[in-house]
Coordinates of C-alpha atoms in Angstrom, one line a residue:
X2 CA 44.6 10.0 -27.4
X3 CA 41.1 10.9 -26.2
X4 CA 40.6 14.3 -24.5
X5 CA 39.4 13.6 -21.0
X6 CA 37.1 16.7 -21.1
X7 CA 35.0 15.0 -23.7
X8 CA 35.5 11.4 -22.6
X9 CA 34.0 11.8 -19.2
X10 CA 30.5 13.3 -18.8
X11 CA 29.1 14.5 -15.5
X12 CA 25.4 13.9 -14.9
X13 CA 24.0 16.5 -12.5
X14 CA 21.0 16.3 -10.2
X15 CA 18.4 17.7 -12.6
X16 CA 16.4 20.9 -12.2
X17 CA 13.1 19.7 -10.7
X18 CA 10.9 22.3 -12.2
X19 CA 8.6 22.3 -9.2
X20 CA 10.3 24.9 -6.9
X21 CA 12.4 22.3 -5.2
X22 CA 16.2 22.7 -4.7
X23 CA 17.4 19.3 -3.4
X24 CA 16.7 15.6 -3.5
X25 CA 17.9 12.5 -1.6
X26 CA 19.5 9.6 -3.4
X27 CA 17.4 6.6 -2.3
X28 CA 19.0 3.8 -4.4
X29 CA 21.6 3.3 -7.1
X30 CA 20.7 0.8 -9.8
X31 CA 24.3 0.8 -11.3
X32 CA 27.8 0.5 -9.9
X33 CA 31.2 1.6 -11.3
X34 CA 32.1 -0.5 -14.3
X35 CA 28.5 -1.1 -15.4
X36 CA 27.6 -0.4 -19.0
X37 CA 24.7 2.1 -19.4
X38 CA 22.7 3.3 -22.4
X39 CA 21.0 6.6 -23.2
X40 CA 17.7 6.6 -21.3
X41 CA 18.6 3.9 -18.8
X42 CA 17.4 4.5 -15.2
X43 CA 20.5 4.7 -13.0
X44 CA 19.1 5.8 -9.6
X45 CA 16.0 6.7 -7.7
X46 CA 15.8 10.0 -5.8
X47 CA 13.2 11.4 -3.4
X48 CA 12.2 15.1 -3.6
X49 CA 10.0 16.7 -1.0
X50 CA 7.0 15.6 -3.2
X51 CA 7.7 12.2 -4.7
X52 CA 10.2 9.5 -5.4
X53 CA 11.5 9.7 -9.0
X54 CA 13.7 7.5 -11.2
X55 CA 16.5 9.3 -13.1
X56 CA 17.6 8.2 -16.6
X57 CA 21.1 8.8 -17.8
X58 CA 21.4 10.8 -21.1
X59 CA 24.6 9.1 -22.3
X60 CA 25.9 5.8 -23.5
X61 CA 29.0 4.6 -21.8
X62 CA 30.5 3.0 -18.7
X63 CA 29.9 4.2 -15.1
X64 CA 33.2 5.7 -13.9
X65 CA 32.2 7.0 -10.4
X66 CA 29.2 7.4 -8.2
X67 CA 29.7 10.8 -6.5
X68 CA 27.4 10.2 -3.5
X69 CA 26.2 7.3 -1.4
X70 CA 22.6 6.2 -0.9
X71 CA 20.8 8.3 1.7
X72 CA 22.7 11.5 0.8
X73 CA 20.7 14.7 0.1
X74 CA 22.2 16.5 -2.9
X75 CA 21.5 20.0 -4.2
X76 CA 20.1 20.4 -7.7
X77 CA 22.9 21.1 -10.2
X78 CA 25.5 19.0 -8.3
X79 CA 27.2 16.2 -10.2
X80 CA 26.1 12.8 -8.9
X81 CA 27.6 10.3 -11.4
X82 CA 30.4 10.3 -14.0
X83 CA 30.1 8.3 -17.2
X84 CA 33.0 7.3 -19.5
X85 CA 31.5 7.8 -22.9
X86 CA 34.6 6.5 -24.7
X87 CA 35.8 3.5 -22.7
X88 CA 38.9 1.7 -23.9
X89 CA 40.4 4.8 -25.6
X90 CA 43.2 5.2 -23.1
X91 CA 44.1 5.1 -19.4
X92 CA 41.5 6.7 -17.2
X93 CA 42.7 9.4 -14.8
X94 CA 42.7 8.7 -11.1
X95 CA 39.9 11.2 -10.7
X96 CA 37.1 11.8 -13.2
X97 CA 37.3 15.0 -15.2
X98 CA 34.1 17.1 -15.4
X99 CA 32.8 18.4 -18.7
X100 CA 34.4 21.8 -19.5
X101 CA 33.5 24.6 -21.9
X102 CA 36.7 24.1 -23.9
X103 CA 36.4 23.2 -27.6
X104 CA 36.3 19.4 -27.9
X105 CA 39.1 17.6 -29.7
X106 CA 36.8 14.9 -31.0
X107 CA 33.7 16.7 -32.4
X108 CA 32.1 13.3 -33.1
X109 CA 31.2 12.9 -29.4
X110 CA 29.8 16.4 -29.0
X111 CA 26.2 16.8 -28.1
X112 CA 24.5 19.9 -29.6
X113 CA 22.6 21.8 -27.0
X114 CA 19.2 23.1 -28.3
X115 CA 18.1 26.6 -27.6
X116 CA 15.3 27.3 -25.3
X117 CA 15.7 24.2 -23.2
X118 CA 13.2 24.2 -20.3
X119 CA 14.0 22.6 -16.9
X120 CA 12.0 19.5 -15.9
X121 CA 11.9 17.1 -13.0
X122 CA 14.0 14.3 -14.5
X123 CA 15.9 13.5 -17.7
X124 CA 17.9 15.9 -19.9
X125 CA 15.2 18.5 -20.4
X126 CA 12.5 19.3 -22.9
X127 CA 13.7 21.1 -26.0
X128 CA 11.7 23.5 -28.2
X129 CA 13.2 21.7 -31.2
X130 CA 14.3 18.1 -31.7
X131 CA 17.5 17.3 -29.8
X132 CA 20.2 16.1 -32.3
X133 CA 23.2 14.1 -31.4
X134 CA 26.0 13.3 -33.9
X135 CA 26.9 9.7 -34.2
X136 CA 29.9 8.4 -32.1
X137 CA 32.6 6.7 -34.0
X138 CA 31.7 3.1 -34.6
X139 CA 28.1 3.5 -33.4
X140 CA 24.8 4.3 -35.1
X141 CA 23.2 7.7 -34.7
X142 CA 20.6 7.8 -31.9
X143 CA 18.5 10.9 -32.3
X144 CA 15.3 8.8 -32.1
X145 CA 16.4 7.1 -29.0
X146 CA 17.2 10.4 -27.3
X147 CA 13.9 11.9 -28.3
X148 CA 12.0 8.9 -27.0
X149 CA 13.7 9.1 -23.7
X150 CA 13.0 12.8 -23.4
X151 CA 9.3 12.3 -24.3
X152 CA 8.9 9.5 -21.7
X153 CA 10.4 11.7 -19.0
X154 CA 8.3 14.7 -20.0
X155 CA 5.1 12.7 -19.8
X156 CA 6.1 11.3 -16.4
X157 CA 6.3 14.8 -15.1
X158 CA 3.1 16.1 -16.6
X159 CA 4.8 18.1 -19.3
X160 CA 4.2 17.7 -23.1
X161 CA 7.5 17.6 -24.8
X162 CA 7.6 19.1 -28.3
X163 CA 10.2 16.6 -29.5
X164 CA 8.5 13.7 -31.3
X165 CA 9.6 10.2 -30.4
X166 CA 10.0 8.2 -33.5
X167 CA 11.9 5.3 -32.1
X168 CA 10.3 1.9 -31.8
X169 CA 10.6 2.1 -27.9
X170 CA 7.0 2.5 -26.7
X171 CA 6.2 5.3 -24.3
X172 CA 4.9 4.3 -20.8
X173 CA 5.4 5.2 -17.2
X174 CA 7.4 2.8 -15.0
X175 CA 4.3 1.4 -13.2
X176 CA 2.7 0.6 -16.5
X177 CA 5.9 -1.1 -17.8
X178 CA 6.0 -3.2 -14.6
X179 CA 2.3 -4.1 -15.1
X180 CA 3.0 -5.2 -18.7
X181 CA 6.0 -7.3 -17.6
X182 CA 3.9 -9.0 -14.9
X183 CA 1.2 -9.8 -17.4
X184 CA 3.6 -10.9 -20.1
X185 CA 2.6 -8.2 -22.5
X186 CA 5.0 -6.8 -25.1
X187 CA 4.5 -3.0 -25.0
X188 CA 5.4 -2.8 -28.7
X189 CA 2.2 -4.7 -29.5
X190 CA 0.0 -2.4 -27.4
X191 CA -2.1 0.4 -29.0
X192 CA -1.6 3.6 -26.9
X193 CA -4.6 5.8 -26.0
X194 CA -2.9 8.2 -23.6
X195 CA -1.8 11.8 -24.4
X196 CA 1.1 12.0 -26.9
X197 CA 0.9 8.3 -27.6
X198 CA 1.7 7.1 -24.0
X199 CA 0.5 3.6 -23.1
X200 CA -1.8 3.6 -20.0
X201 CA -2.8 0.8 -17.6
X202 CA -6.1 0.4 -19.4
X203 CA -4.2 -0.2 -22.7
X204 CA -2.2 -3.0 -21.1
X205 CA -5.3 -4.5 -19.5
X206 CA -7.0 -4.3 -22.9
X207 CA -4.1 -6.1 -24.6
X208 CA -4.1 -8.8 -21.9
X209 CA -7.9 -9.4 -21.9
X210 CA -8.2 -11.8 -24.9
X211 CA -5.5 -14.2 -23.5
X212 CA -6.4 -14.3 -19.8
X213 CA -9.3 -15.5 -17.8
X214 CA -12.2 -13.0 -17.6
X215 CA -12.4 -12.5 -13.8
X216 CA -8.8 -11.7 -12.9
X217 CA -7.8 -10.3 -16.3
X218 CA -8.3 -6.6 -15.5
X219 CA -7.2 -6.8 -11.9
X220 CA -3.9 -5.0 -11.4
X221 CA -1.0 -7.4 -10.9
X222 CA 0.2 -7.6 -7.3
X223 CA 3.1 -5.3 -6.7
X224 CA 5.8 -5.3 -4.0
X225 CA 4.9 -2.9 -1.3
X226 CA 7.5 -0.3 -0.6
X227 CA 9.1 -0.9 2.8
X228 CA 9.5 2.0 5.1
X229 CA 13.0 2.8 6.1
X230 CA 13.8 0.8 9.3
X231 CA 14.5 3.1 12.3
X232 CA 18.0 3.3 13.6
X233 CA 18.7 0.9 16.5
X234 CA 17.9 2.5 19.9
X235 CA 20.7 2.3 22.4
X236 CA 19.8 0.6 25.7
X237 CA 18.5 3.1 28.1
X238 CA 18.0 5.8 25.5
X239 CA 15.2 8.2 26.4
X240 CA 14.9 10.0 23.1
X241 CA 15.4 9.3 19.4
X242 CA 16.0 12.1 16.9
X243 CA 14.8 11.6 13.3
X244 CA 15.9 14.0 10.6
X245 CA 13.0 16.0 9.0
X246 CA 13.3 15.6 5.3
X247 CA 11.6 14.5 2.1
X248 CA 7.8 14.1 2.1
X249 CA 7.6 14.7 5.9
X250 CA 9.4 18.1 5.6
X251 CA 7.1 19.2 2.7
X252 CA 4.0 18.1 4.5
X253 CA 4.9 19.9 7.6
X254 CA 5.6 23.2 5.8
X255 CA 2.3 22.8 3.8
X256 CA 0.2 22.1 6.8
X257 CA 1.6 25.0 8.9
X258 CA 1.2 27.4 5.9
X259 CA -2.4 26.3 5.4
X260 CA -3.4 26.3 9.0
X261 CA -2.1 29.9 9.6
X262 CA -3.2 31.3 6.2
X263 CA -6.7 30.0 5.5
X264 CA -9.3 30.4 8.3
X265 CA -10.7 26.9 8.7
X266 CA -14.2 26.0 9.5
X267 CA -15.3 22.3 10.0
X268 CA -18.8 21.0 9.9
X269 CA -20.0 17.4 10.7
X270 CA -22.9 15.2 9.7
X271 CA -23.7 11.6 10.7
X272 CA -25.7 9.6 8.2
X273 CA -27.1 6.2 7.2
X274 CA -25.2 4.8 4.3
X275 CA -26.8 1.4 4.2
X276 CA -28.2 1.9 0.7
X277 CA -24.8 3.1 -0.6
X278 CA -23.2 -0.1 0.8
X279 CA -25.8 -2.2 -1.0
X280 CA -25.0 -0.3 -4.2
X281 CA -21.3 -1.0 -3.8
X282 CA -22.1 -4.8 -3.6
X283 CA -24.3 -4.5 -6.7
X284 CA -21.6 -2.6 -8.7
X285 CA -19.0 -5.3 -7.8
X286 CA -21.2 -7.8 -9.6
X287 CA -21.9 -5.5 -12.6
X288 CA -20.1 -6.6 -15.8
X289 CA -19.4 -3.0 -16.7
X290 CA -17.3 -2.6 -13.5
X291 CA -15.5 -5.9 -13.9
X292 CA -11.9 -5.7 -12.9
X293 CA -12.3 -2.2 -11.5
X294 CA -11.8 -1.2 -7.8
X295 CA -15.3 -0.7 -6.4
X296 CA -15.5 0.5 -2.8
X297 CA -17.4 3.1 -0.8
X298 CA -14.7 5.7 -1.6
X299 CA -15.7 5.5 -5.2
X300 CA -19.3 6.5 -4.5
X301 CA -18.3 9.1 -2.0
X302 CA -16.0 10.7 -4.6
X303 CA -18.9 10.7 -7.1
X304 CA -21.2 12.2 -4.5
X305 CA -18.8 15.0 -3.8
X306 CA -18.4 15.7 -7.5
X307 CA -22.2 16.0 -7.9
X308 CA -22.4 18.3 -4.8
X309 CA -19.8 20.5 -6.3
X310 CA -21.8 20.6 -9.6
X311 CA -24.8 21.8 -7.6
X312 CA -22.7 24.3 -5.6
X313 CA -19.9 25.4 -8.0
X314 CA -18.9 28.4 -5.9
X315 CA -17.2 26.0 -3.4
X316 CA -14.7 25.0 -6.1
X317 CA -12.5 28.1 -5.9
X318 CA -9.1 29.5 -4.8
X319 CA -8.0 32.7 -3.0
X320 CA -5.4 34.7 -5.0
X321 CA -3.9 37.0 -2.3
X322 CA -1.4 38.7 -4.7
X323 CA -4.1 39.9 -7.1
X324 CA -6.9 40.1 -4.5
X325 CA -9.1 37.8 -6.5
X326 CA -11.3 34.8 -6.0
X327 CA -10.5 32.3 -8.8
X328 CA -13.5 30.2 -9.7
X329 CA -12.5 26.8 -11.0
X330 CA -14.6 25.3 -13.8
X331 CA -12.9 21.9 -13.4
X332 CA -12.4 19.6 -10.5
X333 CA -9.0 18.1 -9.8
X334 CA -10.0 15.7 -7.0
X335 CA -7.3 15.0 -4.5
X336 CA -7.1 11.7 -2.6
X337 CA -5.0 11.8 0.6
X338 CA -2.8 8.6 0.6
X339 CA -0.6 7.4 3.5
X340 CA 2.6 5.9 2.1
X341 CA 5.7 4.5 3.9
X342 CA 7.4 7.8 3.0
X343 CA 4.6 10.0 4.4
X344 CA 1.3 11.6 3.4
X345 CA 0.9 12.6 -0.2
X346 CA -2.2 14.0 -2.1
X347 CA -2.2 13.1 -5.8
X348 CA -5.3 14.2 -7.7
X349 CA -7.5 13.0 -10.5
X350 CA -7.4 15.6 -13.3
X351 CA -10.8 16.8 -14.6
X352 CA -12.7 14.3 -12.4
X353 CA -16.0 16.0 -13.1
X354 CA -16.0 14.7 -16.7
X355 CA -15.4 11.0 -15.8
X356 CA -18.1 8.3 -15.8
X357 CA -18.3 6.0 -12.8
X358 CA -16.1 3.3 -14.5
X359 CA -13.6 5.9 -15.6
X360 CA -13.5 7.3 -12.0
X361 CA -13.0 3.8 -10.6
X362 CA -10.1 3.2 -13.0
X363 CA -8.5 6.6 -12.2
X364 CA -8.8 5.9 -8.4
X365 CA -7.3 2.4 -8.9
X366 CA -4.3 3.8 -10.8
X367 CA -3.8 6.6 -8.3
X368 CA -3.7 4.2 -5.4
X369 CA -1.5 1.6 -7.2
X370 CA 1.0 4.3 -8.2
X371 CA 1.1 5.8 -4.7
X372 CA 1.8 2.3 -3.2
X373 CA 4.6 1.8 -5.6
X374 CA 6.1 5.1 -4.6
X375 CA 6.0 6.3 -8.2
X376 CA 3.6 9.3 -7.8
X377 CA 5.1 12.2 -9.8
X378 CA 5.1 15.8 -8.6
X379 CA 2.8 16.7 -11.6
X380 CA 0.2 14.3 -10.2
X381 CA 0.1 16.3 -6.9
X382 CA -0.2 19.7 -8.5
X383 CA -3.3 21.7 -9.3
X384 CA -5.8 20.1 -6.8
X385 CA -9.0 21.9 -6.1
X386 CA -10.7 19.8 -3.4
X387 CA -9.6 16.7 -1.5
X388 CA -11.0 13.6 0.2
X389 CA -9.2 12.0 3.2
X390 CA -10.5 8.6 4.3
X391 CA -9.6 8.4 8.0
X392 CA -12.2 5.6 8.4
X393 CA -9.7 3.0 7.1
X394 CA -7.9 3.4 10.5
X395 CA -11.1 2.9 12.4
X396 CA -11.5 6.6 13.2
X397 CA -15.0 8.1 13.4
X398 CA -14.1 11.6 12.1
X399 CA -11.6 14.4 12.3
X400 CA -11.0 18.1 11.5
X401 CA -8.8 17.9 8.3
X402 CA -6.5 20.7 7.3
X403 CA -6.9 22.1 3.8
X404 CA -4.3 21.1 1.2
X405 CA -2.7 24.5 0.4
X406 CA -4.4 26.3 -2.4
X407 CA -7.6 24.3 -2.1
X408 CA -11.0 25.4 -0.9
X409 CA -12.3 22.3 0.9
X410 CA -11.4 18.8 2.2
X411 CA -13.9 16.1 3.1
X412 CA -13.0 13.6 5.8
X413 CA -14.7 10.2 5.7
X414 CA -15.1 8.3 9.0
X415 CA -15.4 4.6 9.6
X416 CA -18.6 2.9 8.4
X417 CA -20.0 0.9 11.4
X418 CA -23.1 -1.1 12.1
X419 CA -25.1 1.0 14.6
X420 CA -28.6 1.3 16.0
X421 CA -30.5 3.8 13.8
X422 CA -34.1 5.0 13.6
X423 CA -35.3 3.7 10.2
X424 CA -39.0 4.0 9.1
X425 CA -40.0 4.6 12.7
X426 CA -38.1 1.7 14.2
X427 CA -34.7 1.2 15.7
X428 CA -32.7 -1.1 13.4
X429 CA -29.1 -1.9 12.9
X430 CA -27.8 0.3 9.9
X431 CA -24.5 1.1 8.3
X432 CA -23.6 4.6 9.7
X433 CA -20.7 7.0 9.2
X434 CA -19.7 10.5 9.9
X435 CA -18.5 13.1 7.4
X436 CA -16.5 16.2 8.2
X437 CA -16.0 19.1 5.7
X438 CA -13.3 21.7 6.4
X439 CA -13.4 24.8 4.1
X440 CA -11.7 28.1 3.7
X441 CA -14.0 30.6 5.3
X442 CA -12.5 33.4 3.1
X443 CA -14.1 31.6 0.1
X444 CA -16.9 29.6 1.6
X445 CA -19.4 30.9 4.0
X446 CA -21.4 28.7 6.4
X447 CA -24.5 28.4 4.1
X448 CA -22.5 27.3 1.1
X449 CA -20.4 24.8 3.2
X450 CA -23.5 23.4 4.8
X451 CA -25.2 22.9 1.4
X452 CA -22.2 21.0 0.0
X453 CA -22.0 18.7 3.0
X454 CA -25.7 18.2 3.1
X455 CA -25.8 17.3 -0.6
X456 CA -23.0 14.7 -0.2
X457 CA -24.9 13.2 2.8
X458 CA -28.2 13.2 0.9
X459 CA -26.7 11.3 -2.1
X460 CA -25.1 8.7 0.2
X461 CA -28.4 8.2 2.0
X462 CA -30.2 7.9 -1.3
X463 CA -27.7 6.9 -4.0
X464 CA -30.4 7.2 -6.8
X465 CA -29.7 11.0 -6.5
X466 CA -26.5 10.3 -8.4
X467 CA -28.8 10.0 -11.4
X468 CA -31.5 12.5 -10.5
X469 CA -29.1 15.2 -9.5
X470 CA -26.3 14.5 -12.0

């Protein structure tokens, strides 16, 4: 007879590792009675920063789902029960949580490594390789467990020390979907990402020889996440109350904190970007940019990076606790993205080192991942400056609020054909307005003006991308 304390395993809402204490269950991918394997994604949850898929760390059969979709659950609370020894006896009417009592069947015990660190998803990152004894009648699966842990560690921006030796290739969910859409077997793809993780570029490279040149590198179309439908409004109702949670809750707290902590100053400049728009058209036809997303935002991002290089003091942070100004010698460029779940600001790490094609690829992946709702909390941490493109909504300009911990944010307005004095004559030209908000504790008026003026000068004369780089 099997001891129920070892037969049924409780999977708890994982420690998020990002200062968050709860998450909402968005969707269950399994139901009671379904067979699951170690590393299989069983549900999608939404924290205050991102939607994340959770893999189960056991093999077995789903016995019970503890919560319904739409429920907000505290970290550390059991959300699903797995029968790890199905068929070994009658199941109790209620699942039995794992206890600290000595197990009757040591063969199903999972050794807990010392020094385990909490992460966003999965079963944790161990300082030494996690070892699991083989269950009776099954093969040992240490490699599979290590691979699953490495995948989840990479998804959350951590580098796990356990080495994945299984044949299962390492790739983020959006990359796996891209490979599936393109008909590419990930086992045949050579990884170039950190710790052997397969990137979008690797998948595109594998697909290139067998697909047509023009559309080969274009990301496969993905289903757009659909915003949750509002509750039906009763006839005659004068108000509707919407719970504040998830991304909206986090955004509200961040904006209030930023607005009442950092003294904001915003400056504006209106400029002629006709030459920049012509360069965008030329780059779209350039073979070196084939398959990449080329738009005005790409050149605006590059212009801001060059302006920061010319005025490095703007790339800093205010350390109130230590009463220090922290000068950043790297640029993690944030891009504000409106998603069905709310505003998020993922950033491109070390953007200052990227070539124009590399920056285009990074922007494309950032946008695609955000639209899929798969942006990880790690991708939204550590930003230094941000760009928000309000022009896509037809807005001329705005006074953007700083992302907490950052020194500046550049708002880009709509690009419109307007009368403009060019070479002494009034002509129709492509014109836009830029707005730069900055933390006046860190950035004085002269420095902020220089940065904004440099960005404008580059966009008016894009050749400065070469002469000033």
